[in-house]
Amino acid sequence: MTNWLPDIPDGHGPIYLRLADQISADIASGSLAAGTKLPPQRDLAYDLGVTVGTIGRAYATIRQRGLVTGEVGRGTYVLGSKGPLPLEENTKPSLSAEHRGPPAYANVRNEPLEGRSWVQDATQPPKDRAFAGTRIPVPHDTAIRFDSTSAPEIGQAEVIGDLTLQITRDRPYEIASYTRAVPPDWRTAGKRWLSRSGWEPDEGSIVPTTGAQAAIMSIIAATTAPGDRIAFEDLTYSSIARGAALSGRRPVVVERDEEGPLPEDLSRVCAQTHPRILFLMPTMHNPTLGFMSETRRQDIVAVARQHNLWIIEDEVYGSLRETSVPPIVALAPERTFHVGSLSKSVTAGVRGGWISSPHAYAQRIYTAHKMLTGGISFLLSELSTRLVLSGAADNFREKVRAEITARHALVEQHLGSFEYRSAPDCPFLWLKVPEPWNPGTFKAAAAANNVLVDDEDEFKPGRTGKVYHSIRIGFSNPLTREDTIDGLVAVGDLLQDSCACYDSFE
């Protein structure tokens, strides 16, 4: 550890950039030799009278310039330099300068993001942000990804490799050609994977899809027209709402409680706006972990029947949870599209999914899926089928559950003093940030420390008066438990550091 203490140069730019330039100059002059460990961010912030967030952004900037290396919890070390590089070599833009467009901004103070430790997609004009949501479009590959909940790595690749080799050997013609028909085995696999709580779909209702997102957008395309309204809970997987808006549909918001949509408010929304379809996640709600009781499910079905409302039942997370409560499709098969996939409980990269559709709409959904996606991939669908029918998917699901339970214990160990909702079978937690944090500034501060989380706005399908003061932390995505610990430690440090809620640009 060095006793080095920089002077922040006078100027009009953001403090963190001026500080980053000074550190770069000290490395170039030899004042900071290769191998020197820079002071901890909190210590340097105290010595200089600035916030931890400012120091974090300065360190991220010099790391992006290739002058230092380091990871959360281990410190930042000087790599050395032969002198300051030209500006165009200091950064690693994703596109050439003439295509980068106007700078993007992180917060209400309009601080430019050039020094962040991720790749910013500056090609996206501000008017397109509504489609992209609140996440960083192209995160840096060293970021700890707590903004994703894909199945953890538990050794899937070896089995997937063996099955892929078998498919390419057994079915060379199908690999080389377009998929023009659905083999019976694909529907059998879908029936097996979607069955739960005593309910089994009929194989004739099964539509194989390229994952759940494509499945849901195909349902929307097949059952609604541009201008139609789609009902969403006031917190939900809002990527569907943004996709619906992109296709000309209009999201409407229904109030919810811990179980899901309030039947009386759903009835009001139906009477006033006449939505065509309702999107639900009844077994493991994203992001709140809510679980819908059988009584509530029956109440929702009654409203749907009264107002002739289709229902999309998203059970992608539900496949991780054992329950005796019947799915909504068992209560209302004539109007429910039940969606499942492998992404959260087996593997996300294979993009395997299925719909159980009302029989009259199965072919229509299949056609809509083909029109939207260009057609299903034979290789991926056959691979998904063999994973399920061989029993490998069930085996992976049990291992994924065990890994999620182990990481849940790490959450309790490192964040147990804070207020949050979690469960041993759920790959994320819903955490209320303490005063004086608000979710947006916390998200920005975490990102400055190379940890990506989701604030509540990511899950709002439209403007509402509700404020939850919460963030979602998805802990299944980091490659190892050690990476998970690093991220949890960084989040815990920020949660305890109330002074980091404020920044200065004087």
Short mmCIF file of N, CA, C and O in Angstrom, two decimals, residues 91-143:
data_model
loop_
_atom_site.label_atom_id
_atom_site.label_comp_id
_atom_site.label_asym_id
_atom_site.label_seq_id
_atom_site.Cartn_x
_atom_site.Cartn_y
_atom_site.Cartn_z
N THR A 91 -9.56 4.47 -24.57
CA THR A 91 -10.89 3.89 -24.41
C THR A 91 -11.09 2.80 -25.42
O THR A 91 -10.36 2.67 -26.39
N LYS A 92 -12.14 2.01 -25.23
CA LYS A 92 -12.44 0.91 -26.12
C LYS A 92 -13.88 1.02 -26.57
O LYS A 92 -14.74 0.26 -26.12
N PRO A 93 -14.20 1.99 -27.43
CA PRO A 93 -15.57 2.15 -27.87
C PRO A 93 -16.02 0.97 -28.71
O PRO A 93 -15.22 0.34 -29.38
N SER A 94 -17.32 0.70 -28.66
CA SER A 94 -17.85 -0.42 -29.42
C SER A 94 -17.96 -0.09 -30.89
O SER A 94 -18.03 -0.98 -31.72
N LEU A 95 -17.99 1.20 -31.25
CA LEU A 95 -18.11 1.61 -32.64
C LEU A 95 -17.18 2.77 -32.91
O LEU A 95 -16.67 3.41 -32.00
N SER A 96 -16.94 3.05 -34.16
CA SER A 96 -16.10 4.19 -34.49
C SER A 96 -16.75 5.48 -34.07
O SER A 96 -17.96 5.55 -33.90
N ALA A 97 -15.93 6.52 -33.90
CA ALA A 97 -16.42 7.76 -33.31
C ALA A 97 -17.55 8.36 -34.10
O ALA A 97 -18.50 8.92 -33.54
N GLU A 98 -17.50 8.24 -35.43
CA GLU A 98 -18.53 8.89 -36.21
C GLU A 98 -19.88 8.21 -36.06
O GLU A 98 -20.91 8.74 -36.46
N HIS A 99 -19.91 6.98 -35.49
CA HIS A 99 -21.18 6.26 -35.32
C HIS A 99 -21.64 6.23 -33.87
O HIS A 99 -22.62 5.60 -33.56
N ARG A 100 -20.89 6.88 -32.98
CA ARG A 100 -21.24 6.74 -31.58
C ARG A 100 -22.42 7.58 -31.19
O ARG A 100 -23.13 7.27 -30.24
N GLY A 101 -22.66 8.69 -31.84
CA GLY A 101 -23.82 9.51 -31.54
C GLY A 101 -23.62 10.30 -30.27
O GLY A 101 -22.52 10.39 -29.71
N PRO A 102 -24.70 10.90 -29.73
CA PRO A 102 -24.60 11.73 -28.54
C PRO A 102 -24.33 10.91 -27.30
O PRO A 102 -24.64 9.72 -27.25
N PRO A 103 -23.69 11.51 -26.27
CA PRO A 103 -23.38 10.75 -25.06
C PRO A 103 -24.63 10.38 -24.30
O PRO A 103 -25.63 11.08 -24.34
N ALA A 104 -24.56 9.21 -23.60
CA ALA A 104 -25.67 8.79 -22.74
C ALA A 104 -25.36 9.21 -21.32
O ALA A 104 -24.21 9.39 -20.95
N TYR A 105 -26.38 9.36 -20.50
CA TYR A 105 -26.20 9.86 -19.14
C TYR A 105 -26.79 8.90 -18.13
O TYR A 105 -27.76 8.20 -18.39
N ALA A 106 -26.18 8.90 -16.94
CA ALA A 106 -26.52 7.89 -15.95
C ALA A 106 -27.58 8.33 -14.98
O ALA A 106 -28.31 7.51 -14.46
N ASN A 107 -27.68 9.62 -14.66
CA ASN A 107 -28.56 10.02 -13.58
C ASN A 107 -29.09 11.42 -13.82
O ASN A 107 -28.82 12.04 -14.84
N VAL A 108 -29.83 11.93 -12.84
CA VAL A 108 -30.50 13.21 -13.02
C VAL A 108 -29.51 14.36 -13.14
O VAL A 108 -29.86 15.43 -13.61
N ARG A 109 -28.25 14.14 -12.72
CA ARG A 109 -27.26 15.20 -12.85
C ARG A 109 -26.63 15.22 -14.25
O ARG A 109 -25.76 16.00 -14.53
N ASN A 110 -27.05 14.29 -15.12
CA ASN A 110 -26.54 14.23 -16.49
C ASN A 110 -25.03 14.07 -16.54
O ASN A 110 -24.34 14.70 -17.31
N GLU A 111 -24.51 13.16 -15.69
CA GLU A 111 -23.08 12.90 -15.72
C GLU A 111 -22.78 11.93 -16.85
O GLU A 111 -23.36 10.85 -16.93
N PRO A 112 -21.86 12.30 -17.79
CA PRO A 112 -21.55 11.40 -18.90
C PRO A 112 -20.89 10.12 -18.41
O PRO A 112 -20.22 10.11 -17.39
N LEU A 113 -21.11 9.04 -19.16
CA LEU A 113 -20.69 7.72 -18.74
C LEU A 113 -19.37 7.25 -19.37
O LEU A 113 -19.05 6.09 -19.32
N GLU A 114 -18.59 8.17 -19.99
CA GLU A 114 -17.42 7.71 -20.72
C GLU A 114 -16.47 6.90 -19.85
O GLU A 114 -15.79 6.02 -20.33
N GLY A 115 -16.40 7.18 -18.56
CA GLY A 115 -15.40 6.53 -17.72
C GLY A 115 -15.87 5.27 -17.05
O GLY A 115 -15.17 4.70 -16.25
N ARG A 116 -17.09 4.83 -17.35
CA ARG A 116 -17.59 3.63 -16.68
C ARG A 116 -16.84 2.39 -17.13
O ARG A 116 -16.24 2.35 -18.21
N SER A 117 -16.93 1.34 -16.32
CA SER A 117 -16.19 0.13 -16.63
C SER A 117 -17.04 -0.86 -17.40
O SER A 117 -16.92 -2.05 -17.22
N TRP A 118 -17.95 -0.38 -18.23
CA TRP A 118 -18.67 -1.24 -19.15
C TRP A 118 -18.68 -0.56 -20.51
O TRP A 118 -18.39 0.61 -20.66
N VAL A 119 -19.05 -1.31 -21.52
CA VAL A 119 -19.14 -0.75 -22.86
C VAL A 119 -20.53 -0.16 -23.02
O VAL A 119 -21.52 -0.85 -22.93
N GLN A 120 -20.61 1.12 -23.24
CA GLN A 120 -21.89 1.81 -23.35
C GLN A 120 -22.34 1.83 -24.80
O GLN A 120 -21.57 2.19 -25.69
N ASP A 121 -23.55 1.42 -25.08
CA ASP A 121 -24.08 1.43 -26.43
C ASP A 121 -24.57 2.83 -26.76
O ASP A 121 -25.72 3.16 -26.56
N ALA A 122 -23.66 3.67 -27.25
CA ALA A 122 -24.01 5.05 -27.53
C ALA A 122 -24.73 5.21 -28.85
O ALA A 122 -25.09 6.31 -29.23
N THR A 123 -24.93 4.10 -29.58
CA THR A 123 -25.66 4.20 -30.84
C THR A 123 -27.15 4.32 -30.61
O THR A 123 -27.90 4.59 -31.53
N GLN A 124 -27.59 4.12 -29.39
CA GLN A 124 -29.01 4.09 -29.10
C GLN A 124 -29.49 5.49 -28.74
O GLN A 124 -29.15 6.01 -27.68
N PRO A 125 -30.27 6.16 -29.58
CA PRO A 125 -30.72 7.50 -29.27
C PRO A 125 -31.68 7.49 -28.10
O PRO A 125 -32.30 6.48 -27.80
N PRO A 126 -31.82 8.66 -27.40
CA PRO A 126 -32.66 8.69 -26.21
C PRO A 126 -34.08 8.21 -26.44
O PRO A 126 -34.67 7.61 -25.57
N LYS A 127 -34.64 8.44 -27.60
CA LYS A 127 -36.03 8.04 -27.83
C LYS A 127 -36.20 6.53 -27.79
O LYS A 127 -37.32 6.03 -27.64
N ASP A 128 -35.12 5.76 -27.94
CA ASP A 128 -35.21 4.31 -27.93
C ASP A 128 -35.03 3.70 -26.54
O ASP A 128 -35.11 2.50 -26.39
N ARG A 129 -34.75 4.53 -25.54
CA ARG A 129 -34.49 3.98 -24.21
C ARG A 129 -35.71 3.24 -23.66
O ARG A 129 -35.56 2.29 -22.89
N ALA A 130 -36.92 3.66 -24.03
CA ALA A 130 -38.11 2.99 -23.52
C ALA A 130 -38.15 1.54 -23.95
O ALA A 130 -38.68 0.68 -23.24
N PHE A 131 -37.59 1.22 -25.12
CA PHE A 131 -37.58 -0.15 -25.58
C PHE A 131 -36.49 -0.96 -24.88
O PHE A 131 -36.64 -2.16 -24.68
N ALA A 132 -35.40 -0.30 -24.51
CA ALA A 132 -34.27 -1.03 -23.93
C ALA A 132 -34.42 -1.27 -22.45
O ALA A 132 -33.77 -2.13 -21.89
N GLY A 133 -35.27 -0.52 -21.76
CA GLY A 133 -35.35 -0.64 -20.31
C GLY A 133 -34.26 0.15 -19.63
O GLY A 133 -33.68 1.07 -20.21
N THR A 134 -33.94 -0.21 -18.40
CA THR A 134 -33.00 0.57 -17.61
C THR A 134 -31.63 -0.08 -17.53
O THR A 134 -30.73 0.44 -16.89
N ARG A 135 -31.45 -1.23 -18.16
CA ARG A 135 -30.18 -1.94 -18.04
C ARG A 135 -29.14 -1.39 -19.01
O ARG A 135 -29.48 -0.83 -20.04
N ILE A 136 -27.88 -1.60 -18.67
CA ILE A 136 -26.78 -1.22 -19.54
C ILE A 136 -26.81 -2.15 -20.75
O ILE A 136 -26.77 -3.37 -20.59
N PRO A 137 -26.89 -1.60 -21.97
CA PRO A 137 -27.05 -2.47 -23.13
C PRO A 137 -25.93 -3.48 -23.32
O PRO A 137 -26.18 -4.63 -23.62
N VAL A 138 -24.66 -3.04 -23.16
CA VAL A 138 -23.53 -3.95 -23.37
C VAL A 138 -22.58 -3.82 -22.18
O VAL A 138 -21.65 -3.03 -22.21
N PRO A 139 -22.82 -4.57 -21.10
CA PRO A 139 -21.96 -4.45 -19.92
C PRO A 139 -20.54 -4.92 -20.21
O PRO A 139 -20.30 -5.75 -21.09
N HIS A 140 -19.60 -4.38 -19.44
CA HIS A 140 -18.22 -4.84 -19.52
C HIS A 140 -18.17 -6.30 -19.09
O HIS A 140 -18.88 -6.73 -18.19
N ASP A 141 -17.31 -7.08 -19.74
CA ASP A 141 -17.31 -8.51 -19.48
C ASP A 141 -16.72 -8.88 -18.13
O ASP A 141 -16.76 -10.04 -17.73
N THR A 142 -16.17 -7.90 -17.38
CA THR A 142 -15.69 -8.19 -16.03
C THR A 142 -16.73 -7.86 -14.97
O THR A 142 -16.49 -8.11 -13.78
N ALA A 143 -17.86 -7.29 -15.36
CA ALA A 143 -18.87 -6.88 -14.37
C ALA A 143 -19.48 -8.10 -13.69
O ALA A 143 -19.66 -9.16 -14.29
#
